[in-house]
Short mmCIF file of C-alpha atoms and ligand atoms in Angstrom, two decimals:
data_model
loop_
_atom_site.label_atom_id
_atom_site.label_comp_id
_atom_site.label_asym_id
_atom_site.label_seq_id
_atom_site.Cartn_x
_atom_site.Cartn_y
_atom_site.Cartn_z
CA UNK A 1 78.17 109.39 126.94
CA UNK A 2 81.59 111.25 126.79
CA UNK A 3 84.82 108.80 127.57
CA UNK A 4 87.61 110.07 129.10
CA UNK A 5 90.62 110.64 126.59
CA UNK A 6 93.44 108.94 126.87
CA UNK A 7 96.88 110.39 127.93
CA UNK A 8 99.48 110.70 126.28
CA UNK A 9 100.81 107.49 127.36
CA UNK A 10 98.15 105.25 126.85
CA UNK A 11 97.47 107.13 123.33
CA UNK A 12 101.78 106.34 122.38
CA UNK A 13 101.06 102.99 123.67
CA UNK A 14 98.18 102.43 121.37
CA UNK A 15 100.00 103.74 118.35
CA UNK A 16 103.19 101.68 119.19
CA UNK A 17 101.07 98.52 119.52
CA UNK A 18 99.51 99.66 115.93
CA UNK A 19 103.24 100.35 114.67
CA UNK A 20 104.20 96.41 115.97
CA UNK A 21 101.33 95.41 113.73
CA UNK A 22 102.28 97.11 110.57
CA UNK A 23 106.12 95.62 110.95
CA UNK A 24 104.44 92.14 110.62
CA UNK A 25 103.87 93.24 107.48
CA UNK A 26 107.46 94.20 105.47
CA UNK A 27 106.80 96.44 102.84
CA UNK A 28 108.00 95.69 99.20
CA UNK A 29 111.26 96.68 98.52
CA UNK A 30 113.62 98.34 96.04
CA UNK A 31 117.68 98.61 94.84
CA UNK A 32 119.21 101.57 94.83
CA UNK A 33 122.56 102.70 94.52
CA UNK A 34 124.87 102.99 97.63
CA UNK A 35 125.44 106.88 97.30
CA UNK A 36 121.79 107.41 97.23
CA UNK A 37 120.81 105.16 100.26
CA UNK A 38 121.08 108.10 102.86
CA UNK A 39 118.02 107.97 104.81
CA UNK A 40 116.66 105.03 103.65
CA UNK A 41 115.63 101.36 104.97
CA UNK A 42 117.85 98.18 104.74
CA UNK A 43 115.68 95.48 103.48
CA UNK A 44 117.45 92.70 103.11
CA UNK A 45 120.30 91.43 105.72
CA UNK A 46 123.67 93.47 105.09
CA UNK A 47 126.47 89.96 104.61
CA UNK A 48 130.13 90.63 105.38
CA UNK A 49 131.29 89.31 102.09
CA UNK A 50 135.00 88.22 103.58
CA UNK A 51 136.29 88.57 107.24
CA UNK A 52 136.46 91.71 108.73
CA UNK A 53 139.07 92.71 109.29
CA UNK A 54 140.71 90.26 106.14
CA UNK A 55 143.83 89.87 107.31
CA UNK A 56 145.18 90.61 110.33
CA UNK A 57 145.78 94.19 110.57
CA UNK A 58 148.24 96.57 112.21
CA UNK A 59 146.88 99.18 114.06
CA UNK A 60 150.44 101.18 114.34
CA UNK A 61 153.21 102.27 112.84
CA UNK A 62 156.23 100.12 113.74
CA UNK A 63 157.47 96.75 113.77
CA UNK A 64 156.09 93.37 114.04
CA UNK A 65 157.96 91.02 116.27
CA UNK A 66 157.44 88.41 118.30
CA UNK A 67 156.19 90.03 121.98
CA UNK A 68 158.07 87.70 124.51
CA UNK A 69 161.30 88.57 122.11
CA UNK A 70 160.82 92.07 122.06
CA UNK A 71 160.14 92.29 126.03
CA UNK A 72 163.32 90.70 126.35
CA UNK A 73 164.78 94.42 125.42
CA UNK A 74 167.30 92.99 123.24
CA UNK A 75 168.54 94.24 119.31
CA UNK A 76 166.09 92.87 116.92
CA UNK A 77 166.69 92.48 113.15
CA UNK A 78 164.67 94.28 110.73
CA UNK A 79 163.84 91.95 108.08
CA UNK A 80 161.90 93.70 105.98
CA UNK A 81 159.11 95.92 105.46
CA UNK A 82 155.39 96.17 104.68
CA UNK A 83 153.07 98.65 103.89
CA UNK A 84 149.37 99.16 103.58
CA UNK A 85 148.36 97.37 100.07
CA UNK A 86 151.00 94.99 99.91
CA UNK A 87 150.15 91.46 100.23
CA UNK A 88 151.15 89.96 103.58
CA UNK A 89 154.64 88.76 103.68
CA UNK A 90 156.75 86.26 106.28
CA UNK A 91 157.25 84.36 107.63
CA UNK A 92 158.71 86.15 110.42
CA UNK A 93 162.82 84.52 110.93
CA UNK A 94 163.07 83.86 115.00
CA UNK A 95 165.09 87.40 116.10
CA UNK A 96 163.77 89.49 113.95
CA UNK A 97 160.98 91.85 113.14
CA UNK A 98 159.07 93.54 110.33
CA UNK A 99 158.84 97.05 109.90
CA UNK A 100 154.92 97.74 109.25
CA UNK A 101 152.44 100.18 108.78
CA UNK A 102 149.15 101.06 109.89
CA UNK A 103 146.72 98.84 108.29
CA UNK A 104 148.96 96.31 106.54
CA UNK A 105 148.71 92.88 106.73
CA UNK A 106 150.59 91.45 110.06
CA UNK A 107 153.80 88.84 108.54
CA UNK A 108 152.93 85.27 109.70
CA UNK A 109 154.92 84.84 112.71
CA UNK A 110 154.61 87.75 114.40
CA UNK A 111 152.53 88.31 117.01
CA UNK A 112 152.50 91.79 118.04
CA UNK A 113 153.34 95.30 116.97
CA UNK A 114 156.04 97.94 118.88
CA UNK A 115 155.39 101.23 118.14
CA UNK A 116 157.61 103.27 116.54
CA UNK A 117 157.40 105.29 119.31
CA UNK A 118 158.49 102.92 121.81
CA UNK A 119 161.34 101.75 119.69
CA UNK A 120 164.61 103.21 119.17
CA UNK A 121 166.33 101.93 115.75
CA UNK A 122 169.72 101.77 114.81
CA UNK A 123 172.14 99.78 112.23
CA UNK A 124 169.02 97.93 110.71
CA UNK A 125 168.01 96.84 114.34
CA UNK A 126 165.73 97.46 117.06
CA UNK A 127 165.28 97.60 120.32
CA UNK A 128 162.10 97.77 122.41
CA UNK A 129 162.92 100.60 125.38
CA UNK A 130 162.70 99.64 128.93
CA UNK A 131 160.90 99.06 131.13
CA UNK A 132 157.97 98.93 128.25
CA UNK A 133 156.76 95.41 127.70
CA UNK A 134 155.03 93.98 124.85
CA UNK A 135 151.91 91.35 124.94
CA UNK A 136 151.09 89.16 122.56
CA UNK A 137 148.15 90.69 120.35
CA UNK A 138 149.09 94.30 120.87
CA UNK A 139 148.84 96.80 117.99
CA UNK A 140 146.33 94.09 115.84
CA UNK A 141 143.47 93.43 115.35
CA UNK A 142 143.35 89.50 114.38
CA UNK A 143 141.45 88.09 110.85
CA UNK A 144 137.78 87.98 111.63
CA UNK A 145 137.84 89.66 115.14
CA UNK A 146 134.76 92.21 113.78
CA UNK A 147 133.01 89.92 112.06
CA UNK A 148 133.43 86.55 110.22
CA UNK A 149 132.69 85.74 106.53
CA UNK A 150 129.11 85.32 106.02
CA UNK A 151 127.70 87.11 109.22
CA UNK A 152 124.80 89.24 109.35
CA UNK A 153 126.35 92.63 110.07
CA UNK A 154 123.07 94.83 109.85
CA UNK A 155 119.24 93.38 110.16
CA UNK A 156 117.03 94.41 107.65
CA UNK A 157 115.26 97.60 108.93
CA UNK A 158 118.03 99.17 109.97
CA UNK A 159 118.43 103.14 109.10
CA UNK A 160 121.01 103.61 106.42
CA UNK A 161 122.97 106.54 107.55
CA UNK A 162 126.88 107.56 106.76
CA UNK A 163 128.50 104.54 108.82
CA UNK A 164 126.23 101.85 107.59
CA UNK A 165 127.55 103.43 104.15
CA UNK A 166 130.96 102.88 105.00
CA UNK A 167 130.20 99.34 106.25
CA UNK A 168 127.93 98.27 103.10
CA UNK A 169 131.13 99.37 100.88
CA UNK A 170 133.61 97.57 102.80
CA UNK A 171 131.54 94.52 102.10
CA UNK A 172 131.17 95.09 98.58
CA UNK A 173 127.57 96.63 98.15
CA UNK A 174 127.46 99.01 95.38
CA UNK A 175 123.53 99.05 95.35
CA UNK A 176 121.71 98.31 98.42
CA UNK A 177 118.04 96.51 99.01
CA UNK A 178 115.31 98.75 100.70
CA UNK A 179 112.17 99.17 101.50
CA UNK A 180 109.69 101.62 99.50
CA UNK A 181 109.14 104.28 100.87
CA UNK A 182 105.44 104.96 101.94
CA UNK A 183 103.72 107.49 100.42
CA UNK A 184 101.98 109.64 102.33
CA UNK A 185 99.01 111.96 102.10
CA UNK A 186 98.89 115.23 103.35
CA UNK A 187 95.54 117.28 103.17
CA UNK A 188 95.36 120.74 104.98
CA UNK A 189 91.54 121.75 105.27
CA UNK A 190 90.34 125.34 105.82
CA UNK A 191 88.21 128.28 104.22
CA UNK A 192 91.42 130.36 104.66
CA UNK A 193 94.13 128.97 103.56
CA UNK A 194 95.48 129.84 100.05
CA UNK A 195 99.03 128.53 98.43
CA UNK A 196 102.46 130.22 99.47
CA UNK A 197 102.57 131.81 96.05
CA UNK A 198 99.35 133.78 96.73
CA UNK A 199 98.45 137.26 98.53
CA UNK A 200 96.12 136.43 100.99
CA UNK A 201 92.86 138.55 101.23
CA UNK A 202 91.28 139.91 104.13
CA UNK A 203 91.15 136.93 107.06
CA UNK A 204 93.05 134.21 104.82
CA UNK A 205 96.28 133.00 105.86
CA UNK A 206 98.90 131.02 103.89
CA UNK A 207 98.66 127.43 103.48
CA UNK A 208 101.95 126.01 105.93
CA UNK A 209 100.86 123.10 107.26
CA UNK A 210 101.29 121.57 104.11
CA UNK A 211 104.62 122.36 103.37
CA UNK A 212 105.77 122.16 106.97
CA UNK A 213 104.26 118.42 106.72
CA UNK A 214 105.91 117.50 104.03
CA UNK A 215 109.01 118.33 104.90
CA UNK A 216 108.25 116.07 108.23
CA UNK A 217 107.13 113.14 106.07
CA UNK A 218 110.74 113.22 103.97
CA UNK A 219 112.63 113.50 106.99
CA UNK A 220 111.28 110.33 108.51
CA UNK A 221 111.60 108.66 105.69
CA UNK A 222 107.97 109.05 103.67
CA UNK A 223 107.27 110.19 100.49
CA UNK A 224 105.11 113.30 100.68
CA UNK A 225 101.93 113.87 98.28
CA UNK A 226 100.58 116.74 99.21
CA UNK A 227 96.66 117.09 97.59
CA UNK A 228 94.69 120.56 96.85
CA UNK A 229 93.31 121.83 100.02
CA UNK A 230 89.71 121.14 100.79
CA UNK A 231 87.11 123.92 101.87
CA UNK A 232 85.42 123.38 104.96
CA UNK A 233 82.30 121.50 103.24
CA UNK A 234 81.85 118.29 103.27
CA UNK A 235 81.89 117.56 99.47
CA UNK A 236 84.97 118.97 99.42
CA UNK A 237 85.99 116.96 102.52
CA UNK A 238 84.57 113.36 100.49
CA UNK A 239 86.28 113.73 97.32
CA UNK A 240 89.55 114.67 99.11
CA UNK A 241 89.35 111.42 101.06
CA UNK A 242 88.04 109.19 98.53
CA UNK A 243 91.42 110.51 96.23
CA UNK A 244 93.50 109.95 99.19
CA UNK A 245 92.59 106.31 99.36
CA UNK A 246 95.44 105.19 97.19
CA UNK A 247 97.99 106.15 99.83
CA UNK A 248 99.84 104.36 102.53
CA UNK A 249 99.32 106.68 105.26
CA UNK A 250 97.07 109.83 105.46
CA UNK A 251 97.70 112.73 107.21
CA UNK A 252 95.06 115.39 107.68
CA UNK A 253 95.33 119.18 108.95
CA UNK A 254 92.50 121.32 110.61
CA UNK A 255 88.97 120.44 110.94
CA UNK A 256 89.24 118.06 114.25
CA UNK A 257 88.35 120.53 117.00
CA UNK A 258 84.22 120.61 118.29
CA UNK A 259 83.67 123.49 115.83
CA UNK A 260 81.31 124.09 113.58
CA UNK A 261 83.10 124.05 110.47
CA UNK A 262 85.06 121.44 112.03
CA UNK A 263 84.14 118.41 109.66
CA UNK A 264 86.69 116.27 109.15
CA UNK A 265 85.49 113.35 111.50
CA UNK A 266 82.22 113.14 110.13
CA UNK A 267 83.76 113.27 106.81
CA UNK A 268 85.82 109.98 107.52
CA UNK A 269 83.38 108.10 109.48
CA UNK A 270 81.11 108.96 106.57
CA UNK A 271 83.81 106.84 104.48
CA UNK A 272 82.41 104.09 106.32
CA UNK A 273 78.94 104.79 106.61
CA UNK A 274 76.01 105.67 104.37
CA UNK A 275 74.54 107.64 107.36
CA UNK A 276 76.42 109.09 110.26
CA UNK A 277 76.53 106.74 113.01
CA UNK A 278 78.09 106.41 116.51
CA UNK A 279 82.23 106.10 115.18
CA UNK A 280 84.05 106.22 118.76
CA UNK A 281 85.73 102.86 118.88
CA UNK A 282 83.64 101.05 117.13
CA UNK A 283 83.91 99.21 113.45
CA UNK A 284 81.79 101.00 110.82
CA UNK A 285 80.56 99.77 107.92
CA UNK A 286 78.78 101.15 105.22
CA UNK A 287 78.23 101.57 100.90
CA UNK A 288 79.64 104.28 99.21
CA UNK A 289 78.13 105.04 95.70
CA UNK A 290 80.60 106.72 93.28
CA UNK A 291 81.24 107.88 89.60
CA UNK A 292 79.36 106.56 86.45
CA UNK A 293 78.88 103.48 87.25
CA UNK A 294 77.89 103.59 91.03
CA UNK A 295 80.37 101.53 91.37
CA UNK A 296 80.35 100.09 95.37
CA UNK A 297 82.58 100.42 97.83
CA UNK A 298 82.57 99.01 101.08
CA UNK A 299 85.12 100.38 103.95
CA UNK A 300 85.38 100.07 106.91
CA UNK A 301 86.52 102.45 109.03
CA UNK A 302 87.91 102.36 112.96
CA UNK A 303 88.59 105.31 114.85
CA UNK A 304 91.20 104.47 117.77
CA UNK A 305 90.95 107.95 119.52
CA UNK A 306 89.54 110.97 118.66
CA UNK A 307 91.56 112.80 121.62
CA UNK A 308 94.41 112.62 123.67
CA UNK A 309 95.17 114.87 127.27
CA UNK A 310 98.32 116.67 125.24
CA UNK A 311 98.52 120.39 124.76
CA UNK A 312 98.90 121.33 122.20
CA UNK A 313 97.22 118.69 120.07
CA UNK A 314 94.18 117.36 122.49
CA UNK A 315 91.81 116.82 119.09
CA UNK A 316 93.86 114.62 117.79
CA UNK A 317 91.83 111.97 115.70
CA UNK A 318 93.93 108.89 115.08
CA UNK A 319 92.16 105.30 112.92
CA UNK A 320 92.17 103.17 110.12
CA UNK A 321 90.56 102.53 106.66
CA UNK A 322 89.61 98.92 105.76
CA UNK A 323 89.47 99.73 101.70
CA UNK A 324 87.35 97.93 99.52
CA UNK A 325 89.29 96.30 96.45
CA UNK A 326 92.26 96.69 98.51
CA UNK A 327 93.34 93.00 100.08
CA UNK A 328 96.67 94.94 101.23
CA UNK A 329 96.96 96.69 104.94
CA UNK A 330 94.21 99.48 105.60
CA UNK A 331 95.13 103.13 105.42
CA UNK A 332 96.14 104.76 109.05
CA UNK A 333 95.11 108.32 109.31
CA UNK A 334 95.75 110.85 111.54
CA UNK A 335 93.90 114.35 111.85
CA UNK A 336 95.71 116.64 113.45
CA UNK A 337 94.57 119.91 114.64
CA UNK A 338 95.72 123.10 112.11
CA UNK A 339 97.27 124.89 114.90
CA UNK A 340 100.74 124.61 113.51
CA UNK A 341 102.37 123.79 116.27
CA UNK A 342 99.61 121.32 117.00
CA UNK A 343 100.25 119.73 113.74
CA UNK A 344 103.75 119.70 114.47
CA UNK A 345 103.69 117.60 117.72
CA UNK A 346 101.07 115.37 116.71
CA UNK A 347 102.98 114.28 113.52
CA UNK A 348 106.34 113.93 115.50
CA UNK A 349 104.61 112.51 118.32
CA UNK A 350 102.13 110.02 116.43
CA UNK A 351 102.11 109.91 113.13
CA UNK A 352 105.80 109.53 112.47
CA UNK A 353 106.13 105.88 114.41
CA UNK A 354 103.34 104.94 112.00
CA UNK A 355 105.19 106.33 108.89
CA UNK A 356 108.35 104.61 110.15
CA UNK A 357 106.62 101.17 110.96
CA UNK A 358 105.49 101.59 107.00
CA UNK A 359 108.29 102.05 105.77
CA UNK A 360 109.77 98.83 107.65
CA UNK A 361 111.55 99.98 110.44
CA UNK A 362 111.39 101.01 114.18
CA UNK A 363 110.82 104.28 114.76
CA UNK A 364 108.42 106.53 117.53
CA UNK A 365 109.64 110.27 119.03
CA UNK A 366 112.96 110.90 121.12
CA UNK A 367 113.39 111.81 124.07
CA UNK A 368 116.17 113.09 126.04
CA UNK A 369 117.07 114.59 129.62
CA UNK A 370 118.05 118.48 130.10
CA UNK A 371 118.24 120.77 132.71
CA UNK A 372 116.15 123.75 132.89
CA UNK A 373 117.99 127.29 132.93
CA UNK A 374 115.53 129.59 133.83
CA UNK A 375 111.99 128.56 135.73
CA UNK A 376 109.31 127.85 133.38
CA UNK A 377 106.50 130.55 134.65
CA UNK A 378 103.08 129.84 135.15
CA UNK A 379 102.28 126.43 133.27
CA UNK A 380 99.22 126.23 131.77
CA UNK A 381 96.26 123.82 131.68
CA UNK A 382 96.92 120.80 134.18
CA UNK A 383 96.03 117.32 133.78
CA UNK A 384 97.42 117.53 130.42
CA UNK A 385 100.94 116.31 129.59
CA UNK A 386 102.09 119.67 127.82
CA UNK A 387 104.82 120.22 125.15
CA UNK A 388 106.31 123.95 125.06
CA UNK A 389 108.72 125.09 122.17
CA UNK A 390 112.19 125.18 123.75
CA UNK A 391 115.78 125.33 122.61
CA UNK A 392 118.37 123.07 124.11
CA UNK A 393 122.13 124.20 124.20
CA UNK A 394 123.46 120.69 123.20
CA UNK A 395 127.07 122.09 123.45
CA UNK A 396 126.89 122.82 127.27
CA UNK A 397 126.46 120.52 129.90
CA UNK A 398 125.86 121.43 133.47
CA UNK A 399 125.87 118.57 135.80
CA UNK A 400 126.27 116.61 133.05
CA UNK A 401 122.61 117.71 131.20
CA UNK A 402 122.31 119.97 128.52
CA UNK A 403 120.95 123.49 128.61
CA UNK A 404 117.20 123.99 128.36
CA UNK A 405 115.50 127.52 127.58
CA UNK A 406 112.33 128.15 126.63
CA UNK A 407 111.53 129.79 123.71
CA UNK A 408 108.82 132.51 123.63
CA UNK A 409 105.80 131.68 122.51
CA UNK A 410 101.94 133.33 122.00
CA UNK A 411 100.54 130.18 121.71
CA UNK A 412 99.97 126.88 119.08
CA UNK A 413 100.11 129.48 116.13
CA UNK A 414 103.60 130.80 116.67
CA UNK A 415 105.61 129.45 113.41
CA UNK A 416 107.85 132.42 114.71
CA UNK A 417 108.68 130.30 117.93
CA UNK A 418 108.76 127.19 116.64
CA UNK A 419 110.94 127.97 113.69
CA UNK A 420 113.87 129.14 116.58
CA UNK A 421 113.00 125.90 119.50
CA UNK A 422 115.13 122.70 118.46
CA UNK A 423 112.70 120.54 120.95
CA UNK A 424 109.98 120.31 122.99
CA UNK A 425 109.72 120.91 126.58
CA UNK A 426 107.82 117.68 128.23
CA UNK A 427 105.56 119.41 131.20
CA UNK A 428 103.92 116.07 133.33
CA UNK A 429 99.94 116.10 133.31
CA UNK A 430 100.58 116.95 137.13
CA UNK A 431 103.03 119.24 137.06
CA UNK A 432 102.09 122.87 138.30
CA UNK A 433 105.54 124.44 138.15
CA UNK A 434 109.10 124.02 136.49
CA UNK A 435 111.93 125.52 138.44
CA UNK A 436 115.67 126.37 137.20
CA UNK A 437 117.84 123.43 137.47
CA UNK A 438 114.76 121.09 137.56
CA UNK A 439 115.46 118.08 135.13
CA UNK A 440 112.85 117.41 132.47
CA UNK A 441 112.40 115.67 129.83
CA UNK A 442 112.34 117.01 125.81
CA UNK A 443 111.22 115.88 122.64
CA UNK A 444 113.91 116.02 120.17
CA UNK A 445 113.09 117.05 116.92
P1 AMP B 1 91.46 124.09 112.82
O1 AMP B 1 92.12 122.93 113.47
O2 AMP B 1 91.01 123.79 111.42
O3 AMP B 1 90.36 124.62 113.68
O4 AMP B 1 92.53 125.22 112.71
C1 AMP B 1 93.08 125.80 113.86
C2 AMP B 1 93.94 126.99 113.50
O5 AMP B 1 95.02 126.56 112.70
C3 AMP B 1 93.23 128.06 112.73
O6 AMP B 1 93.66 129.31 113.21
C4 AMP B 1 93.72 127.86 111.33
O7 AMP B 1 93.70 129.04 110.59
C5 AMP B 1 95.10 127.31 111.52
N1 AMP B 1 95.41 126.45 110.40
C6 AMP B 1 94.67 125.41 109.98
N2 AMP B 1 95.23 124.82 108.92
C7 AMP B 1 96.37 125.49 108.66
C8 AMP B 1 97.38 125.35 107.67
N3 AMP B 1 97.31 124.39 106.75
N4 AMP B 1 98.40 126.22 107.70
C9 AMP B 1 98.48 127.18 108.65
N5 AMP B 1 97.55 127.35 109.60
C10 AMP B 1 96.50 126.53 109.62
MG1 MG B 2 89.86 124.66 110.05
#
């Protein structure tokens, strides 16, 4: 009996629910030093190590005063002067003020800063200029109005980027806690396929999956072990998979469709089973006889869906492996379809949430609104929720959306078009036609 595929919703729901799993499970976790943290995972809380700011802190250029004597519009004294560095000074004599700069410590006393803007100087006074008035806090920002000594300014899992840089120095980190990344599989099946340093004979085609993959894994924040490519046989396709048992996440390419060189599947459930059995959503289980010593291995292996209503992509084969000898989490896999572009969606679709999850944080494909410049011609295939290579003008706006074209394309094996798209556009399972101006949705890549 054939079950209907899920869409693409209820197949993102299933792998979110799988990714809300794995973060139950942190992963183990590393130091490295604060310059090299780019792109990695906070794994421990990130502590402000002092208030924030530590002093209260002039936001001008100008003079601290009090405000209710500046607002009077009367000659001030300047009593002195601080600068950025300089410990804070004061207290602040009644009819006076400070002269200050931005980012110095506020004198004790005062309780706002004129701008030297708004001020006009002479004969060591000041005077505020009407009709300006002054409040009380203006120009500073008070001790320990971002954050108080001890707080928990970042939760572990958070995405080290630039600012979160900038924040862990502030606070004193010079190496920060992460999480490992996880390593990550990538086998590209196919009789064709040789390496990118190879002339490819007569009907072969260059291996770029693999590559393309990896470079997918890095940027969401995996560590990318790509293995030799296995011919379409199945001993090929076994030892593949019993060498990629060792890794956190497994990512397969080609060998998922219905045909008949298409043996991945079987190859996996076989992981599982001493015999082929029925694999669709079921548990598994099975002896697998190995090396010298027939040593025994028992997995078990769980397919979640072996198809999803997307174009490009529908083969999609997503599951787990329950490793024997390994009491740690069981091995997600994906097999995408070798289409490249296939492969492409899939992984940003799919496979990265569960690489992100793994590597301890929250992660799953973007989405954003544009509007649609031209009309999107005759859409094809129905009742699947569709994903065309586009390319979305980010610096224009019209109506307050960004810019959507489409980018030519012959199809899932167009490297050409998606090497020049920047997203993808989102066509609804229902949708029959786009037209210019509609708003749709894009996957941001
Ligand atoms: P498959 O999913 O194995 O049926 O492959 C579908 C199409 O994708 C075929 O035209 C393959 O030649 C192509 N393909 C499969 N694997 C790769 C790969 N690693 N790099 C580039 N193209 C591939
Ligand atoms: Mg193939």
């Amino acid at each position: 009996m054939k079950t209907e595929l899920p869409s693409y919703t209820q197949a993102a729901a299933q792998v979110s629910e799988f990714a809300t799993r794995l973060r139950q499970t942190p992963p183990s976790t590393e130091s490295v030093a604060l310059g090299s943290s780019a792109g990695r995972v906070l794994a421990h809380p990130l502590l402000a190590d002092r208030d924030q700011p530590p002093f209260p802190r002039s936001t001008r250029d100008g003079f601290a005063c009090r405000a209710a004597e500046a607002s009077k519009h009367k000659p001030l004294r300047i009593a002195g002067s601080i600068h950025a560095g300089q410990p804070p000074a004061g207290p602040l004599p009644p009819g006076a003020v400070w002269e200050i700069m931005t980012g110095a410590a506020v004198p004790a006393g005062a309780d706002a800063v004129a701008m030297i803007e708004h001020v006009e100087v002479s004969e060591g006074h000041i005077r505020l200029l009407p009709p300006r008035l002054l409040a009380a806090g203006e120009n500073i920002v008070a001790q320990g109005a971002q954050a108080r000594a001890g707080s928990v300014l970042l939760e572990p899992g958070t995405l080290i980027g630039a600012s979160q840089i900038a924040l862990a120095a502030t606070c004193g980190y010079a190496n920060l806690e992460v999480f490992a990344r996880p390593r990550v599989a990538i086998l590209a099946t196919g009789d064709e396929l040789v390496a990118v340093d190879s002339e490819p004979g007569p009907g072969q085609i260059r291996n770029s999956n693999a590559p393309m993959l990896a470079a997918l894994v890095a940027e969401a924040g995996g560590e990318p072990w790509v293995l030799s490519t296995a011919a379409d046989t199945a001993e090929a396709l076994d030892a593949a998979l019993a060498q990629a048992l060792d890794a956190d996440l497994l990512v397969i390419s080609g060998g998922v469709s219905a045909g008949k060189f298409d043996l991945v599947e079987p190859a996996l459930a076989r992981l599982g089973a001493e015999s082929r059995g029925p694999h669709e959503q079921v548990f598994v289980r099975g002896v697998e006889s190995r090396g010298p010593h027939e040593q025994v291995f028992v997995h078990e292996v769980e397919f979640h869906f072996t198809g999803v209503r997307i174009q490009p992509g529908k083969p999609l084969v997503f599951g787990e492996i329950q490793r024997s000898g390994h009491s740690a989490r069981a091995l997600p896999f994906f097999g995408l379809p070798g289409n490249p572009l296939s492969s492409a969606v899939t992984f940003m679709l799919f496979a990265s949430h569960v690489l992100a999850a793994l590597g301890g944080r929250d992660g799953g494909p973007r989405f954003a609104s544009a509007r649609l410049a031209v009309a999107a011609g005759k859409l094809p295939k129905a009742g699947l929720t569709r994903f065309l290579p586009a390319s979305c003008d980010f610096s224009t706006s019209t109506g307050g959306l960004p810019e959507l074209a489409l980018v030519r394309s012959q199809g899932s094996g167009d490297l050409t078009a998606l090497a020049l798209s920047n997203c993808f556009l989102v066509v609804p399972e229902d949708a029959r036609h786009l037209e210019a101006g509609d708003f749709v949705r894009i996957l941001l890549f």
